[in-house]
PDB file of C-alpha atoms in Angstrom:
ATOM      1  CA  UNK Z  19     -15.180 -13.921   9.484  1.00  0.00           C
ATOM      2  CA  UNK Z  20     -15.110 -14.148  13.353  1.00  0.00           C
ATOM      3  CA  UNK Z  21     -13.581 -11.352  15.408  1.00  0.00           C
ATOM      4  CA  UNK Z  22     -12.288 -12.182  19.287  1.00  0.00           C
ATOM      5  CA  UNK Z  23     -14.146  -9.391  19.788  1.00  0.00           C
ATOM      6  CA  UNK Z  24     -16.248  -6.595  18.903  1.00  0.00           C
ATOM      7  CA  UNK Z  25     -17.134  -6.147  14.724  1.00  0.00           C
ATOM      8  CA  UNK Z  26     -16.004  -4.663  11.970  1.00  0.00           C
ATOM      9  CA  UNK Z  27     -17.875  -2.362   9.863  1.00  0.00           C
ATOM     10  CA  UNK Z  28     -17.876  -1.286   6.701  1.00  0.00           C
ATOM     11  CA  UNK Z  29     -20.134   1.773   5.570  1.00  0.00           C
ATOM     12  CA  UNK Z  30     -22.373   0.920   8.644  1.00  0.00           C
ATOM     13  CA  UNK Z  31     -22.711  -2.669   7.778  1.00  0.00           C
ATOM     14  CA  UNK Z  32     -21.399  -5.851   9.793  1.00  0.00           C
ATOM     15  CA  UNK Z  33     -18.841  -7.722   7.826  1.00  0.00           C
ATOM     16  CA  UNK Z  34     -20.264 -11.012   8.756  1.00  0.00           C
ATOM     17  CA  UNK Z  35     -23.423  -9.388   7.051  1.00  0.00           C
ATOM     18  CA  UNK Z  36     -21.572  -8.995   3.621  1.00  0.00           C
ATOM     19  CA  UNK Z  37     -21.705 -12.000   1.123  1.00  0.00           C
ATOM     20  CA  UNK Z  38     -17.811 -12.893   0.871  1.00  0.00           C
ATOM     21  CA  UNK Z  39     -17.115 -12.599  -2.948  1.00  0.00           C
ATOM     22  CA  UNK Z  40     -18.410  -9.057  -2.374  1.00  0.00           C
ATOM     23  CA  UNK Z  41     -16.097  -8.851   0.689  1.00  0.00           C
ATOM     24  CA  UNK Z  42     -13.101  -9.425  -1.150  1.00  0.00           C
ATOM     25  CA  UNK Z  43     -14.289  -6.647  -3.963  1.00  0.00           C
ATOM     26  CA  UNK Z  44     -14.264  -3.714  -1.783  1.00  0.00           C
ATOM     27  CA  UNK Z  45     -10.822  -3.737  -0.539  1.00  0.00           C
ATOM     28  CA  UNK Z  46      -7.468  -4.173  -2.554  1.00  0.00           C
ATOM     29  CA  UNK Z  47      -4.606  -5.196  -0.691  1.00  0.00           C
ATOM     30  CA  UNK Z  48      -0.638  -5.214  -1.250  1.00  0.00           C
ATOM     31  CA  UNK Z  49       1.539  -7.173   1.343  1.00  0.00           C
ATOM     32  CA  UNK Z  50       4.914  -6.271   2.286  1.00  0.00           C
ATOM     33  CA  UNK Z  51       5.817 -10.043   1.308  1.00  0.00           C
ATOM     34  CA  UNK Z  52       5.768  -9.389  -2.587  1.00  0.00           C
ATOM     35  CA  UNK Z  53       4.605 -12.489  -4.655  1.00  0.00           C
ATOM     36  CA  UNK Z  54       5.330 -11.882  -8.283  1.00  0.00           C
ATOM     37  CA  UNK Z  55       4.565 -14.757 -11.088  1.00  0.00           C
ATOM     38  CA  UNK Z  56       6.142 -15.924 -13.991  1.00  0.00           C
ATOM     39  CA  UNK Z  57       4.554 -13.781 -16.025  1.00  0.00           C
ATOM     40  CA  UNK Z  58       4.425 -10.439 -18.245  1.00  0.00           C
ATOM     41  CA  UNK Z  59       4.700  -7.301 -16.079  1.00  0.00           C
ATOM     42  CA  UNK Z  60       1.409  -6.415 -17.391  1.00  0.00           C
ATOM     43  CA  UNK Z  61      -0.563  -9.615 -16.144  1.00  0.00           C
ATOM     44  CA  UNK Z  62       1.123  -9.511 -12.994  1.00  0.00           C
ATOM     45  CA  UNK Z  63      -0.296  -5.893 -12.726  1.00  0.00           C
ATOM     46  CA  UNK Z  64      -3.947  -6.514 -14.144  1.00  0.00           C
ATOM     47  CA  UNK Z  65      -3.721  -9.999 -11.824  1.00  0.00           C
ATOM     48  CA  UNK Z  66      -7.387  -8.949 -10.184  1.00  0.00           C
ATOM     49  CA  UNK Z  67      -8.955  -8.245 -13.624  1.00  0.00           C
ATOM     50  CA  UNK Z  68      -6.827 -10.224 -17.099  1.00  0.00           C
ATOM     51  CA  UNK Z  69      -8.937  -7.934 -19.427  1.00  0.00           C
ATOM     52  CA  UNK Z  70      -7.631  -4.977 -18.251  1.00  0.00           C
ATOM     53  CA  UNK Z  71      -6.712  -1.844 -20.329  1.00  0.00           C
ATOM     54  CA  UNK Z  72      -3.443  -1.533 -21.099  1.00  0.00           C
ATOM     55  CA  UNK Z  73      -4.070   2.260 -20.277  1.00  0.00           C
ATOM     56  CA  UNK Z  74      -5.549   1.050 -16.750  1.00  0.00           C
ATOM     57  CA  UNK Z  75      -2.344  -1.208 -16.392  1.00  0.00           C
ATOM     58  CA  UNK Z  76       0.187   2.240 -17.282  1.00  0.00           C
ATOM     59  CA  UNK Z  77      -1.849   4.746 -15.388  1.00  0.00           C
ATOM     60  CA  UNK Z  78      -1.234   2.177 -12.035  1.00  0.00           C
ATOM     61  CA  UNK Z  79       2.414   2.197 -12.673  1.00  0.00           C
ATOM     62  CA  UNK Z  80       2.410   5.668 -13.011  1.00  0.00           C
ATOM     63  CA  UNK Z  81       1.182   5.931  -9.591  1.00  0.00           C
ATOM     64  CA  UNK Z  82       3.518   3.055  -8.008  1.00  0.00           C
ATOM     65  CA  UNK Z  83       6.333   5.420  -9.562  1.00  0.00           C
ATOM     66  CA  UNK Z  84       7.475   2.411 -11.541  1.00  0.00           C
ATOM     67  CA  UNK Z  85       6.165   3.121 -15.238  1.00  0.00           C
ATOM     68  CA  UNK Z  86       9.995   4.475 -16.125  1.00  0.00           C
ATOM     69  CA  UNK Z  87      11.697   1.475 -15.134  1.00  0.00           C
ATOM     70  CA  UNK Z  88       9.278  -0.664 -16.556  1.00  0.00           C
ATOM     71  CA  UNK Z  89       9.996   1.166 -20.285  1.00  0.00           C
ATOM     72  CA  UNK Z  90      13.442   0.358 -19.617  1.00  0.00           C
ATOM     73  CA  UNK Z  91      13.177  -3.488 -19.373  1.00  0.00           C
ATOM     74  CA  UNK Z  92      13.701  -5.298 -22.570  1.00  0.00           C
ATOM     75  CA  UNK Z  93      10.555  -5.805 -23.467  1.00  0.00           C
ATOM     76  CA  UNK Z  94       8.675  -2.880 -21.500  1.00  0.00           C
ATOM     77  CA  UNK Z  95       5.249  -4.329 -19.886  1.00  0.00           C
ATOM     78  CA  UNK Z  96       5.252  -7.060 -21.994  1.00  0.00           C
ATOM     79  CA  UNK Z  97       8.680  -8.501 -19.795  1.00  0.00           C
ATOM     80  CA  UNK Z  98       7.972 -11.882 -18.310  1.00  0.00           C
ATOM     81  CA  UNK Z  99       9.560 -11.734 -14.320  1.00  0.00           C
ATOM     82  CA  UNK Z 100      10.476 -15.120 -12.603  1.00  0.00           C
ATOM     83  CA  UNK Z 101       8.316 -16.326 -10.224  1.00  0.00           C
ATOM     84  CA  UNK Z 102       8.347 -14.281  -6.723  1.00  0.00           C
ATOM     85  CA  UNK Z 103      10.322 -11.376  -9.080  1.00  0.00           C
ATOM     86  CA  UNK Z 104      13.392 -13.164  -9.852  1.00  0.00           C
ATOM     87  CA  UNK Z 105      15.579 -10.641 -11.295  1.00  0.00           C
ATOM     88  CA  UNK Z 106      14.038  -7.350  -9.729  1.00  0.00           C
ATOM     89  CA  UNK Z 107      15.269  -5.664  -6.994  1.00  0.00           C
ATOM     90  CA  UNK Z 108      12.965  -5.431  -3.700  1.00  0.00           C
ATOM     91  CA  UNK Z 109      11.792  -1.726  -4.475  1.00  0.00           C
ATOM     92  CA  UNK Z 110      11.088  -3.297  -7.629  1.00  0.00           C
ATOM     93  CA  UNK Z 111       8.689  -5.849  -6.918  1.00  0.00           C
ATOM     94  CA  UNK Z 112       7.067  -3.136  -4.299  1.00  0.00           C
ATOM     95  CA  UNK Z 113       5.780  -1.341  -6.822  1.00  0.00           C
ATOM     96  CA  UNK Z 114       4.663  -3.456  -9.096  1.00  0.00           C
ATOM     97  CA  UNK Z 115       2.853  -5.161  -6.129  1.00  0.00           C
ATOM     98  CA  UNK Z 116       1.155  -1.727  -5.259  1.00  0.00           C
ATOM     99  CA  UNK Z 117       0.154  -1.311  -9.276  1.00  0.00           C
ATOM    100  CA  UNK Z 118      -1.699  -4.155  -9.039  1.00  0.00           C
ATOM    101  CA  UNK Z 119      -3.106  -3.210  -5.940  1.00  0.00           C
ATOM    102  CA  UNK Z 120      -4.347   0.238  -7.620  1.00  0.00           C
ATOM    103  CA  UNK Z 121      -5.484  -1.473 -10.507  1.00  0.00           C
ATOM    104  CA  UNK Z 122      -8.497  -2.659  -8.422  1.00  0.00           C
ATOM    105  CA  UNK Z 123      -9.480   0.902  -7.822  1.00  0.00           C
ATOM    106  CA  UNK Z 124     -11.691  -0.500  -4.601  1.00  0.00           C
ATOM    107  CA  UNK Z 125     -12.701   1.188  -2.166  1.00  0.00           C
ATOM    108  CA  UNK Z 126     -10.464   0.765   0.733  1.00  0.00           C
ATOM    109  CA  UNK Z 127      -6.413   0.513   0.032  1.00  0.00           C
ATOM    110  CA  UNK Z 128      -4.803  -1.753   2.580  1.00  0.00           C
ATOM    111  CA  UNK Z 129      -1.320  -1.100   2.304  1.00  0.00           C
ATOM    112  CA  UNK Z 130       1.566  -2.990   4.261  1.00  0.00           C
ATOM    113  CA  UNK Z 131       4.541  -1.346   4.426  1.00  0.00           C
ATOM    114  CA  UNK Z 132       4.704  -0.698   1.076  1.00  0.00           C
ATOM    115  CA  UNK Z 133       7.617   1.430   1.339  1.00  0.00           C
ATOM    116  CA  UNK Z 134      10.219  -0.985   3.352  1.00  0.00           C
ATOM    117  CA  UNK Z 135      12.337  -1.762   0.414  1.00  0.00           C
ATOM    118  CA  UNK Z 136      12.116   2.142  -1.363  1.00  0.00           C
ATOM    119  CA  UNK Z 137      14.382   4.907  -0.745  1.00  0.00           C
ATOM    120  CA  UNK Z 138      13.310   7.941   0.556  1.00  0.00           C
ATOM    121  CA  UNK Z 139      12.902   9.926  -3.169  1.00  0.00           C
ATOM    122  CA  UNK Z 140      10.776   7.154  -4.333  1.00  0.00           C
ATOM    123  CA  UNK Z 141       8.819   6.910  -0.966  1.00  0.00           C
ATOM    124  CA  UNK Z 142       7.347  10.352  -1.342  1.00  0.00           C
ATOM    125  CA  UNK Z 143       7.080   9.881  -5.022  1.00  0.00           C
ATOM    126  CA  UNK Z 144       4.590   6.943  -4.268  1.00  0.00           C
ATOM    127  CA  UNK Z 145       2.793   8.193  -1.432  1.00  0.00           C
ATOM    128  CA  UNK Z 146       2.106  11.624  -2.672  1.00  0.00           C
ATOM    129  CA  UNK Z 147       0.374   9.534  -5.594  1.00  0.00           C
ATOM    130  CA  UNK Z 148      -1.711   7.431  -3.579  1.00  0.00           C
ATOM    131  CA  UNK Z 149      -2.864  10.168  -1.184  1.00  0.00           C
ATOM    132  CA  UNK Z 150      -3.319  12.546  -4.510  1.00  0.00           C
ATOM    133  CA  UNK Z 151      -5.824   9.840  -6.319  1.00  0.00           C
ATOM    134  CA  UNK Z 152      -7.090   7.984  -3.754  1.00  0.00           C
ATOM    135  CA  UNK Z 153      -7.304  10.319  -0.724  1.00  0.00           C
ATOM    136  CA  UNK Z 154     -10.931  10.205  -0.775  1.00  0.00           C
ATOM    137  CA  UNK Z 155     -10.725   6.676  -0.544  1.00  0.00           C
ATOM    138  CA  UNK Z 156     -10.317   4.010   3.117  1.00  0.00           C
ATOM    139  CA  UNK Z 157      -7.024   3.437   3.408  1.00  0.00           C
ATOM    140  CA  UNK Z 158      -4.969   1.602   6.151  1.00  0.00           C
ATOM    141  CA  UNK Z 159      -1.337   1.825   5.998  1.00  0.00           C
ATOM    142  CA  UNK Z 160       1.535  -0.646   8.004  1.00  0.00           C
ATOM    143  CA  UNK Z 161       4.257   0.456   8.236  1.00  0.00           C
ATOM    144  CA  UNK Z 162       7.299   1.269  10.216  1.00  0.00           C
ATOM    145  CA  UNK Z 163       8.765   4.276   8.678  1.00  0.00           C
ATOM    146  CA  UNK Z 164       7.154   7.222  10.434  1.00  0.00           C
ATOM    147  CA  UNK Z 165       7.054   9.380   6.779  1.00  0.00           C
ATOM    148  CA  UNK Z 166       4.441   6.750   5.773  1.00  0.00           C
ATOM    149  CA  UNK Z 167       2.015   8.437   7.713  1.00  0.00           C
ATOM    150  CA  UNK Z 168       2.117  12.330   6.949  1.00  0.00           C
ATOM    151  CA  UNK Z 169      -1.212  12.493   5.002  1.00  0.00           C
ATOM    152  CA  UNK Z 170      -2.927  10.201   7.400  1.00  0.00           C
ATOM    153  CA  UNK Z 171      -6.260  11.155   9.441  1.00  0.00           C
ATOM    154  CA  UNK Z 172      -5.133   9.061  12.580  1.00  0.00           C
ATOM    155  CA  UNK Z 173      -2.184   7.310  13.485  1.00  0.00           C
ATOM    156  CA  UNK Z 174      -2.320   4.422  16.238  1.00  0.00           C
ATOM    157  CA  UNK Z 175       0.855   3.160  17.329  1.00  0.00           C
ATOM    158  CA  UNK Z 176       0.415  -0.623  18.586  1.00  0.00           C
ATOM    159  CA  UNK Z 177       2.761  -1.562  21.700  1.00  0.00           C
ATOM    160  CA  UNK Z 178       2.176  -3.686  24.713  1.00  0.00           C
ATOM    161  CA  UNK Z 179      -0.234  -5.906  23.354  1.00  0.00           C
ATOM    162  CA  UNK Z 180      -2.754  -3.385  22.684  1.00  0.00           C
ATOM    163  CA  UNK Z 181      -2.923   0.648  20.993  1.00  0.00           C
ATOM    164  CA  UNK Z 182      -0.569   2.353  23.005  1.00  0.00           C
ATOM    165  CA  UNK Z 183      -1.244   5.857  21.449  1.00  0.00           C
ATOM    166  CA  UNK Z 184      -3.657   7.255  18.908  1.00  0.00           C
ATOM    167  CA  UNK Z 185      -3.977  10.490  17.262  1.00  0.00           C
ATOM    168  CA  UNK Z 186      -3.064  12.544  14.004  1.00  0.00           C
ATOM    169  CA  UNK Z 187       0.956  13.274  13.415  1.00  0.00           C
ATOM    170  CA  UNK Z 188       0.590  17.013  15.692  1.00  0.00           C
ATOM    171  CA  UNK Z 189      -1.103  15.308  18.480  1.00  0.00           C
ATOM    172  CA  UNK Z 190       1.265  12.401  18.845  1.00  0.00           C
ATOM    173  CA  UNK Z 191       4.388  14.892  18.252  1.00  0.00           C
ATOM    174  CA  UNK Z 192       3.206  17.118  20.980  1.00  0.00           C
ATOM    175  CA  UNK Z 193       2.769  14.004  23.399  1.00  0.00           C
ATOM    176  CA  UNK Z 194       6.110  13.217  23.036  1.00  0.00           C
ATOM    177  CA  UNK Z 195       5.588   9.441  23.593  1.00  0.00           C
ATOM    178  CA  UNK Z 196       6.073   6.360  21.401  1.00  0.00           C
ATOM    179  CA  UNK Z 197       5.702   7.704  18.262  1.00  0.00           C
ATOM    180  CA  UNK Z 198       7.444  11.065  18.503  1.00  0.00           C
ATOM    181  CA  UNK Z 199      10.346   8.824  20.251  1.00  0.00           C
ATOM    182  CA  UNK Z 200       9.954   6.841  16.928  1.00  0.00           C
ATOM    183  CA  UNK Z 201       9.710   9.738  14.973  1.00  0.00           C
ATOM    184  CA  UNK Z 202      12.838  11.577  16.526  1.00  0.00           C
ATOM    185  CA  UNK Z 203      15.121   8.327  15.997  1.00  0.00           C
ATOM    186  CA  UNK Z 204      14.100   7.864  12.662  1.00  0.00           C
ATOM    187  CA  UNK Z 205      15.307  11.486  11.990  1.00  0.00           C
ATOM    188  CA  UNK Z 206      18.867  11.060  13.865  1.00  0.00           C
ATOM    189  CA  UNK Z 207      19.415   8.154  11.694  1.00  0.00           C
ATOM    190  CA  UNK Z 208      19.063   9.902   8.611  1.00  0.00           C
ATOM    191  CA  UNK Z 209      21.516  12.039   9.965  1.00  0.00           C
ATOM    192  CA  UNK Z 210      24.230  10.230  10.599  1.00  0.00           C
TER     193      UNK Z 210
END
């Protein structure tokens, strides 16, 4: 793992320093390009780990917010989905992407705008989970909706090639640059 610059630590320690396979087990990731397979919800959910409680599998859905509509397919958690979610709506697939992603339970939560295809109910419903049972936890949220980032620590805004502002949500709001222009649109939107 080569950086152009710089490193990357984790709990003091140089990646490059870490042996790979043990790499991979400290974060969990969920990308904002969903891939489903053709299989039951429930393996596409315990993906990292096939021996997975069932209870692990429910309590994960619980937290993606999508344990209700999973009890209303035909077959509950035992549903095969077409390959890439065939059949499921995009807000859908989201959060059965972000079970499986909780299902892990590592250590750092790497999160890419996992809210894109969610409305705004199911948004909070989701994020007030994750920051609820894993705010003790690393984790590094993408995303474009501003709401995303309520809970968060530190915000940095990317622009320009580079970070264009950093700070929590007060700091950045009292600035009144990028993100509170951000912020501010995203609001007049809703309103209209």
């Amino acid at each position: 793992l080569e950086t152009s610059e710089g490193s990357i630590y984790i709990n003091g320690i140089d990646i490059k320093e870490i042996e790979i396979d043990n790499l991979r087990r400290q974060y969990s990731y969920c990308p904002q390009d969903v891939f489903l397979f053709s299989n039951t919800v429930d393996s596409n959910i315990a993906f990292y780990n096939p021996d997975m409680p069932k209870e692990t599998v429910m309590a994960s859905a619980e937290i993606a917010c999508t344990h209700g509509f999973i009890k209303k397919l035909s077959n509950g958690y035992e549903t095969v989905i077409g390959e890439r979610g065939v059949g499921l709506s995009g807000g859908q697939k989201q959060r059965i992407s972000a079970a499986r992603a909780f299902a892990k339970d590592a250590p750092i939560l790497l999160l890419d705008d996992i809210t894109s295809a969610l409305d705004a109910e199911t948004e909070k419903c989701l994020l007030d989970n994750v920051y609820s049972k894993f705010g003790d936890r690393t984790i590094i949220i993408s995303a474009h909706r501003a709401s995303a980032f309520r809970y968060c620590d530190e915000i940095i805004v990317l622009g320009g090639g580079g970070i264009a502002e950093r700070g929590t949500h007060k700091e950045l709001m009292e600035a009144q640059g990028i993100y509170y222009n951000t912020v501010m649109q995203q609001i007049i939107s809703l309103e209209e």
